[in-house]
Amino acid sequence: MMKHASGLTVTLWGQDKVKGHDADRQPFVVSARTDERLDRFFYWRGERMYAKEFLTVNTSARVVKMLDLSMGHVQSSTVDFLMLQMLLDNPSVVVYEKAEYGFILPVIGEISESMPDDLSLIYALAEEQGCDWIMLDRDGNISDALPFYEW
């Protein structure tokens, strides 16, 4: 459960919809959206309510699922694409460098049209597996479900 300073409480923030109740405990269901920076939000009475503005209100830590894959599942041009995304103010893909030999990517929002095909396949597999994160590492797992590139 997540709570906003305005009194809104969100009980479910899914890909397509947000459920919760207002300060008067009246239930609501609204469309979940993603802005150009890939920040999740919904409209409430004409105002954007961003997920990052809500505080998590549960006492137990959330466990997330990560897809661990070999860097061999992306082409060298995709590595260049990911390196560039880390430098941009408004990247089409959110990516973090993992030490010196890999990347960590959150599984959020829709697949960008500018995303390379090999990375799109990885995102699709991560979503299919219910993962929150993707870790690409030189020593990561090799999946029979994805192409493997020698470079």
Short mmCIF file of N, CA and C in Angstrom, two decimals, residues 11-135:
data_model
loop_
_atom_site.label_atom_id
_atom_site.label_comp_id
_atom_site.label_asym_id
_atom_site.label_seq_id
_atom_site.Cartn_x
_atom_site.Cartn_y
_atom_site.Cartn_z
N THR A 11 -3.71 0.96 -3.44
CA THR A 11 -3.58 -0.44 -3.04
C THR A 11 -3.05 -1.32 -4.16
N LEU A 12 -3.17 -0.84 -5.43
CA LEU A 12 -2.64 -1.58 -6.58
C LEU A 12 -2.21 -0.58 -7.63
N TRP A 13 -0.95 -0.66 -8.03
CA TRP A 13 -0.46 0.17 -9.13
C TRP A 13 0.02 -0.79 -10.20
N GLY A 14 -0.86 -1.12 -11.13
CA GLY A 14 -0.54 -2.05 -12.19
C GLY A 14 -0.06 -1.33 -13.44
N GLN A 15 0.19 -2.11 -14.49
CA GLN A 15 0.63 -1.54 -15.76
C GLN A 15 -0.43 -0.65 -16.38
N ASP A 16 -1.71 -1.05 -16.24
CA ASP A 16 -2.80 -0.34 -16.91
C ASP A 16 -3.68 0.48 -15.98
N LYS A 17 -3.77 0.11 -14.70
CA LYS A 17 -4.69 0.81 -13.82
C LYS A 17 -4.13 0.96 -12.42
N VAL A 18 -4.68 1.95 -11.73
CA VAL A 18 -4.34 2.22 -10.34
C VAL A 18 -5.62 2.15 -9.54
N LYS A 19 -5.59 1.37 -8.44
CA LYS A 19 -6.75 1.26 -7.55
C LYS A 19 -6.37 1.80 -6.19
N GLY A 20 -7.35 2.37 -5.53
CA GLY A 20 -7.11 2.87 -4.19
C GLY A 20 -8.34 3.56 -3.64
N HIS A 21 -8.11 4.45 -2.67
CA HIS A 21 -9.21 5.23 -2.13
C HIS A 21 -8.70 6.62 -1.74
N ASP A 22 -9.66 7.57 -1.74
CA ASP A 22 -9.29 8.94 -1.42
C ASP A 22 -9.31 9.15 0.10
N ALA A 23 -9.10 10.39 0.51
CA ALA A 23 -9.03 10.70 1.95
C ALA A 23 -10.33 10.40 2.67
N ASP A 24 -11.45 10.38 1.93
CA ASP A 24 -12.75 10.06 2.53
C ASP A 24 -13.08 8.57 2.43
N ARG A 25 -12.09 7.77 2.06
CA ARG A 25 -12.21 6.31 1.92
C ARG A 25 -13.12 5.89 0.77
N GLN A 26 -13.32 6.79 -0.21
CA GLN A 26 -14.09 6.46 -1.40
C GLN A 26 -13.16 5.78 -2.39
N PRO A 27 -13.54 4.59 -2.90
CA PRO A 27 -12.65 3.86 -3.82
C PRO A 27 -12.55 4.56 -5.18
N PHE A 28 -11.43 4.34 -5.83
CA PHE A 28 -11.25 4.84 -7.19
C PHE A 28 -10.44 3.83 -8.00
N VAL A 29 -10.64 3.87 -9.32
CA VAL A 29 -9.85 3.11 -10.30
C VAL A 29 -9.58 4.09 -11.43
N VAL A 30 -8.30 4.33 -11.74
CA VAL A 30 -7.91 5.25 -12.80
C VAL A 30 -6.86 4.58 -13.68
N SER A 31 -6.62 5.16 -14.85
CA SER A 31 -5.62 4.63 -15.78
C SER A 31 -4.21 4.97 -15.30
N ALA A 32 -3.33 3.98 -15.32
CA ALA A 32 -1.91 4.20 -15.03
C ALA A 32 -1.25 4.73 -16.29
N ARG A 33 -0.34 5.66 -16.13
CA ARG A 33 0.33 6.28 -17.27
C ARG A 33 1.84 6.37 -17.01
N THR A 34 2.58 6.64 -18.08
CA THR A 34 4.01 6.84 -17.99
C THR A 34 4.35 8.09 -18.78
N ASP A 35 5.14 8.99 -18.19
CA ASP A 35 5.49 10.22 -18.91
C ASP A 35 6.73 9.99 -19.77
N GLU A 36 7.20 11.05 -20.40
CA GLU A 36 8.33 10.97 -21.32
C GLU A 36 9.63 10.56 -20.63
N ARG A 37 9.71 10.72 -19.31
CA ARG A 37 10.90 10.30 -18.56
C ARG A 37 10.73 8.90 -17.95
N LEU A 38 9.64 8.25 -18.33
CA LEU A 38 9.29 6.91 -17.86
C LEU A 38 8.89 6.89 -16.39
N ASP A 39 8.49 8.05 -15.85
CA ASP A 39 7.96 8.11 -14.48
C ASP A 39 6.49 7.73 -14.51
N ARG A 40 6.07 6.87 -13.61
CA ARG A 40 4.68 6.40 -13.54
C ARG A 40 3.82 7.43 -12.81
N PHE A 41 2.60 7.65 -13.32
CA PHE A 41 1.68 8.58 -12.69
C PHE A 41 0.25 8.25 -13.08
N PHE A 42 -0.70 8.92 -12.44
CA PHE A 42 -2.10 8.89 -12.86
C PHE A 42 -2.68 10.27 -12.63
N TYR A 43 -3.77 10.54 -13.33
CA TYR A 43 -4.43 11.83 -13.15
C TYR A 43 -5.48 11.71 -12.05
N TRP A 44 -5.44 12.69 -11.13
CA TRP A 44 -6.44 12.76 -10.07
C TRP A 44 -6.94 14.19 -10.02
N ARG A 45 -8.20 14.36 -10.42
CA ARG A 45 -8.82 15.69 -10.44
C ARG A 45 -7.97 16.70 -11.20
N GLY A 46 -7.48 16.25 -12.38
CA GLY A 46 -6.73 17.13 -13.27
C GLY A 46 -5.26 17.29 -12.94
N GLU A 47 -4.79 16.65 -11.88
CA GLU A 47 -3.41 16.78 -11.45
C GLU A 47 -2.68 15.45 -11.61
N ARG A 48 -1.43 15.52 -12.02
CA ARG A 48 -0.62 14.30 -12.13
C ARG A 48 -0.17 13.88 -10.73
N MET A 49 -0.43 12.63 -10.40
CA MET A 49 -0.01 12.07 -9.12
C MET A 49 1.07 11.02 -9.45
N TYR A 50 2.33 11.36 -9.17
CA TYR A 50 3.45 10.49 -9.52
C TYR A 50 3.69 9.43 -8.45
N ALA A 51 4.06 8.25 -8.90
CA ALA A 51 4.34 7.15 -7.98
C ALA A 51 5.44 7.54 -6.99
N LYS A 52 6.43 8.28 -7.47
CA LYS A 52 7.55 8.65 -6.60
C LYS A 52 7.14 9.60 -5.47
N GLU A 53 5.92 10.17 -5.55
CA GLU A 53 5.42 11.06 -4.50
C GLU A 53 4.70 10.29 -3.39
N PHE A 54 4.49 8.99 -3.60
CA PHE A 54 3.79 8.17 -2.62
C PHE A 54 4.80 7.46 -1.74
N LEU A 55 4.46 7.29 -0.48
CA LEU A 55 5.30 6.55 0.45
C LEU A 55 4.73 5.16 0.65
N THR A 56 5.59 4.16 0.66
CA THR A 56 5.14 2.80 0.92
C THR A 56 4.79 2.67 2.39
N VAL A 57 3.63 2.05 2.65
CA VAL A 57 3.13 1.99 4.02
C VAL A 57 3.10 0.56 4.54
N ASN A 58 3.87 -0.34 4.07
CA ASN A 58 3.84 -1.67 4.68
C ASN A 58 5.09 -1.87 5.52
N THR A 59 5.02 -2.81 6.43
CA THR A 59 6.13 -3.01 7.36
C THR A 59 7.12 -4.06 6.87
N SER A 60 6.75 -4.81 5.87
CA SER A 60 7.68 -5.82 5.36
C SER A 60 8.33 -5.33 4.07
N ALA A 61 9.55 -5.72 3.86
CA ALA A 61 10.28 -5.32 2.66
C ALA A 61 9.74 -6.07 1.45
N ARG A 62 9.69 -5.37 0.33
CA ARG A 62 9.24 -5.99 -0.91
C ARG A 62 10.39 -6.74 -1.55
N VAL A 63 10.15 -7.96 -1.98
CA VAL A 63 11.14 -8.76 -2.66
C VAL A 63 10.90 -8.62 -4.15
N VAL A 64 11.96 -8.31 -4.91
CA VAL A 64 11.83 -8.14 -6.35
C VAL A 64 12.50 -9.29 -7.08
N LYS A 65 12.11 -9.47 -8.31
CA LYS A 65 12.62 -10.56 -9.12
C LYS A 65 13.49 -9.98 -10.24
N MET A 66 14.68 -10.57 -10.44
CA MET A 66 15.62 -10.08 -11.45
C MET A 66 15.95 -11.19 -12.44
N LEU A 67 15.90 -10.85 -13.73
CA LEU A 67 16.31 -11.75 -14.79
C LEU A 67 17.81 -11.58 -14.99
N ASP A 68 18.58 -12.62 -14.75
CA ASP A 68 20.04 -12.60 -14.83
C ASP A 68 20.45 -13.22 -16.15
N LEU A 69 21.02 -12.41 -17.06
CA LEU A 69 21.38 -12.89 -18.39
C LEU A 69 22.81 -12.52 -18.77
N SER A 70 23.37 -13.33 -19.64
CA SER A 70 24.69 -13.07 -20.20
C SER A 70 24.65 -11.87 -21.14
N MET A 71 25.73 -11.10 -21.16
CA MET A 71 25.87 -10.01 -22.12
C MET A 71 25.85 -10.53 -23.55
N GLY A 72 26.09 -11.82 -23.72
CA GLY A 72 26.05 -12.42 -25.05
C GLY A 72 24.68 -12.40 -25.70
N HIS A 73 23.66 -12.06 -24.93
CA HIS A 73 22.30 -11.97 -25.49
C HIS A 73 22.02 -10.61 -26.13
N VAL A 74 23.02 -9.70 -26.09
CA VAL A 74 22.89 -8.43 -26.80
C VAL A 74 24.07 -8.28 -27.75
N GLN A 75 23.83 -7.56 -28.83
CA GLN A 75 24.88 -7.29 -29.79
C GLN A 75 25.75 -6.14 -29.29
N SER A 76 26.95 -6.02 -29.84
CA SER A 76 27.84 -4.94 -29.40
C SER A 76 27.22 -3.57 -29.67
N SER A 77 26.43 -3.45 -30.74
CA SER A 77 25.76 -2.17 -31.02
C SER A 77 24.74 -1.83 -29.92
N THR A 78 24.15 -2.85 -29.30
CA THR A 78 23.21 -2.61 -28.20
C THR A 78 23.95 -2.13 -26.96
N VAL A 79 25.16 -2.63 -26.75
CA VAL A 79 25.98 -2.13 -25.63
C VAL A 79 26.25 -0.64 -25.84
N ASP A 80 26.58 -0.25 -27.07
CA ASP A 80 26.79 1.16 -27.39
C ASP A 80 25.52 1.97 -27.11
N PHE A 81 24.37 1.42 -27.50
CA PHE A 81 23.07 2.07 -27.26
C PHE A 81 22.86 2.28 -25.76
N LEU A 82 23.13 1.26 -24.95
CA LEU A 82 22.94 1.36 -23.50
C LEU A 82 23.89 2.38 -22.88
N MET A 83 25.12 2.40 -23.34
CA MET A 83 26.10 3.38 -22.83
C MET A 83 25.62 4.80 -23.14
N LEU A 84 25.08 5.02 -24.33
CA LEU A 84 24.57 6.32 -24.71
C LEU A 84 23.38 6.71 -23.83
N GLN A 85 22.49 5.77 -23.55
CA GLN A 85 21.31 6.06 -22.73
C GLN A 85 21.70 6.59 -21.35
N MET A 86 22.80 6.08 -20.81
CA MET A 86 23.25 6.52 -19.48
C MET A 86 23.72 7.98 -19.50
N LEU A 87 24.08 8.49 -20.66
CA LEU A 87 24.57 9.87 -20.77
C LEU A 87 23.48 10.89 -21.06
N LEU A 88 22.32 10.42 -21.53
CA LEU A 88 21.25 11.33 -21.96
C LEU A 88 20.44 11.84 -20.78
N ASP A 89 19.98 13.09 -20.89
CA ASP A 89 19.09 13.67 -19.88
C ASP A 89 17.70 13.05 -19.94
N ASN A 90 17.28 12.64 -21.12
CA ASN A 90 15.95 12.06 -21.31
C ASN A 90 16.10 10.74 -22.09
N PRO A 91 16.62 9.69 -21.43
CA PRO A 91 16.87 8.44 -22.15
C PRO A 91 15.57 7.74 -22.54
N SER A 92 15.65 6.96 -23.61
CA SER A 92 14.48 6.16 -23.99
C SER A 92 14.44 4.86 -23.20
N VAL A 93 15.56 4.50 -22.58
CA VAL A 93 15.66 3.31 -21.74
C VAL A 93 16.41 3.69 -20.47
N VAL A 94 15.85 3.36 -19.31
CA VAL A 94 16.55 3.60 -18.05
C VAL A 94 17.55 2.47 -17.85
N VAL A 95 18.81 2.82 -17.62
CA VAL A 95 19.85 1.81 -17.49
C VAL A 95 20.91 2.30 -16.49
N TYR A 96 21.45 1.34 -15.73
CA TYR A 96 22.51 1.63 -14.77
C TYR A 96 23.69 0.70 -15.07
N GLU A 97 24.89 1.24 -14.94
CA GLU A 97 26.07 0.42 -15.16
C GLU A 97 26.28 -0.51 -13.98
N LYS A 98 26.60 -1.76 -14.28
CA LYS A 98 26.88 -2.77 -13.24
C LYS A 98 28.38 -3.00 -13.23
N ALA A 99 29.03 -2.48 -12.24
CA ALA A 99 30.49 -2.57 -12.12
C ALA A 99 31.10 -2.23 -13.48
N GLU A 100 32.02 -3.05 -13.96
CA GLU A 100 32.64 -2.71 -15.24
C GLU A 100 32.20 -3.63 -16.38
N TYR A 101 31.37 -4.61 -16.09
CA TYR A 101 31.02 -5.58 -17.14
C TYR A 101 29.53 -5.88 -17.21
N GLY A 102 28.70 -4.87 -17.20
CA GLY A 102 27.29 -5.18 -17.33
C GLY A 102 26.38 -4.00 -17.09
N PHE A 103 25.08 -4.30 -17.10
CA PHE A 103 24.05 -3.28 -16.93
C PHE A 103 22.91 -3.84 -16.09
N ILE A 104 22.20 -2.93 -15.43
CA ILE A 104 20.98 -3.28 -14.72
C ILE A 104 19.90 -2.34 -15.23
N LEU A 105 18.77 -2.93 -15.62
CA LEU A 105 17.68 -2.16 -16.20
C LEU A 105 16.37 -2.48 -15.47
N PRO A 106 15.62 -1.46 -15.06
CA PRO A 106 14.31 -1.73 -14.48
C PRO A 106 13.32 -2.10 -15.58
N VAL A 107 12.41 -2.99 -15.28
CA VAL A 107 11.38 -3.38 -16.23
C VAL A 107 10.18 -2.48 -15.95
N ILE A 108 10.15 -1.33 -16.65
CA ILE A 108 9.09 -0.35 -16.44
C ILE A 108 8.60 0.18 -17.77
N GLY A 109 7.35 0.57 -17.78
CA GLY A 109 6.79 1.23 -18.96
C GLY A 109 6.74 0.34 -20.18
N GLU A 110 6.45 0.98 -21.29
CA GLU A 110 6.35 0.27 -22.56
C GLU A 110 7.71 0.22 -23.22
N ILE A 111 7.87 -0.73 -24.12
CA ILE A 111 9.12 -0.86 -24.85
C ILE A 111 9.24 0.30 -25.83
N SER A 112 10.34 1.01 -25.77
CA SER A 112 10.58 2.16 -26.63
C SER A 112 10.80 1.71 -28.07
N GLU A 113 10.31 2.51 -29.02
CA GLU A 113 10.52 2.19 -30.44
C GLU A 113 11.99 2.24 -30.82
N SER A 114 12.78 3.02 -30.08
CA SER A 114 14.20 3.14 -30.39
C SER A 114 15.03 2.00 -29.79
N MET A 115 14.39 1.15 -28.99
CA MET A 115 15.10 0.05 -28.34
C MET A 115 15.51 -0.99 -29.39
N PRO A 116 16.77 -1.43 -29.36
CA PRO A 116 17.20 -2.48 -30.30
C PRO A 116 16.37 -3.76 -30.12
N ASP A 117 16.23 -4.51 -31.21
CA ASP A 117 15.40 -5.72 -31.20
C ASP A 117 15.86 -6.74 -30.17
N ASP A 118 17.18 -6.92 -30.03
CA ASP A 118 17.67 -7.91 -29.06
C ASP A 118 17.28 -7.53 -27.64
N LEU A 119 17.31 -6.24 -27.33
CA LEU A 119 16.93 -5.77 -26.00
C LEU A 119 15.41 -5.86 -25.80
N SER A 120 14.65 -5.63 -26.86
CA SER A 120 13.19 -5.78 -26.79
C SER A 120 12.81 -7.21 -26.44
N LEU A 121 13.52 -8.18 -27.02
CA LEU A 121 13.26 -9.59 -26.71
C LEU A 121 13.55 -9.90 -25.24
N ILE A 122 14.61 -9.30 -24.72
CA ILE A 122 14.97 -9.50 -23.31
C ILE A 122 13.90 -8.90 -22.40
N TYR A 123 13.44 -7.68 -22.73
CA TYR A 123 12.36 -7.05 -21.95
C TYR A 123 11.11 -7.92 -21.96
N ALA A 124 10.76 -8.44 -23.13
CA ALA A 124 9.57 -9.27 -23.25
C ALA A 124 9.70 -10.53 -22.38
N LEU A 125 10.87 -11.14 -22.37
CA LEU A 125 11.10 -12.32 -21.53
C LEU A 125 11.01 -11.95 -20.05
N ALA A 126 11.58 -10.82 -19.67
CA ALA A 126 11.52 -10.38 -18.28
C ALA A 126 10.08 -10.15 -17.85
N GLU A 127 9.29 -9.50 -18.68
CA GLU A 127 7.87 -9.27 -18.35
C GLU A 127 7.12 -10.59 -18.26
N GLU A 128 7.40 -11.49 -19.19
CA GLU A 128 6.75 -12.82 -19.18
C GLU A 128 7.06 -13.58 -17.89
N GLN A 129 8.27 -13.40 -17.38
CA GLN A 129 8.71 -14.09 -16.16
C GLN A 129 8.32 -13.33 -14.89
N GLY A 130 7.68 -12.15 -15.04
CA GLY A 130 7.26 -11.37 -13.88
C GLY A 130 8.41 -10.69 -13.17
N CYS A 131 9.45 -10.34 -13.92
CA CYS A 131 10.63 -9.71 -13.32
C CYS A 131 10.47 -8.20 -13.21
N ASP A 132 11.10 -7.64 -12.17
CA ASP A 132 11.14 -6.20 -11.95
C ASP A 132 12.41 -5.58 -12.53
N TRP A 133 13.46 -6.38 -12.67
CA TRP A 133 14.77 -5.92 -13.11
C TRP A 133 15.39 -6.90 -14.09
N ILE A 134 16.29 -6.39 -14.91
CA ILE A 134 17.12 -7.20 -15.81
C ILE A 134 18.57 -6.90 -15.47
N MET A 135 19.37 -7.95 -15.30
CA MET A 135 20.80 -7.78 -15.09
C MET A 135 21.52 -8.45 -16.25
#
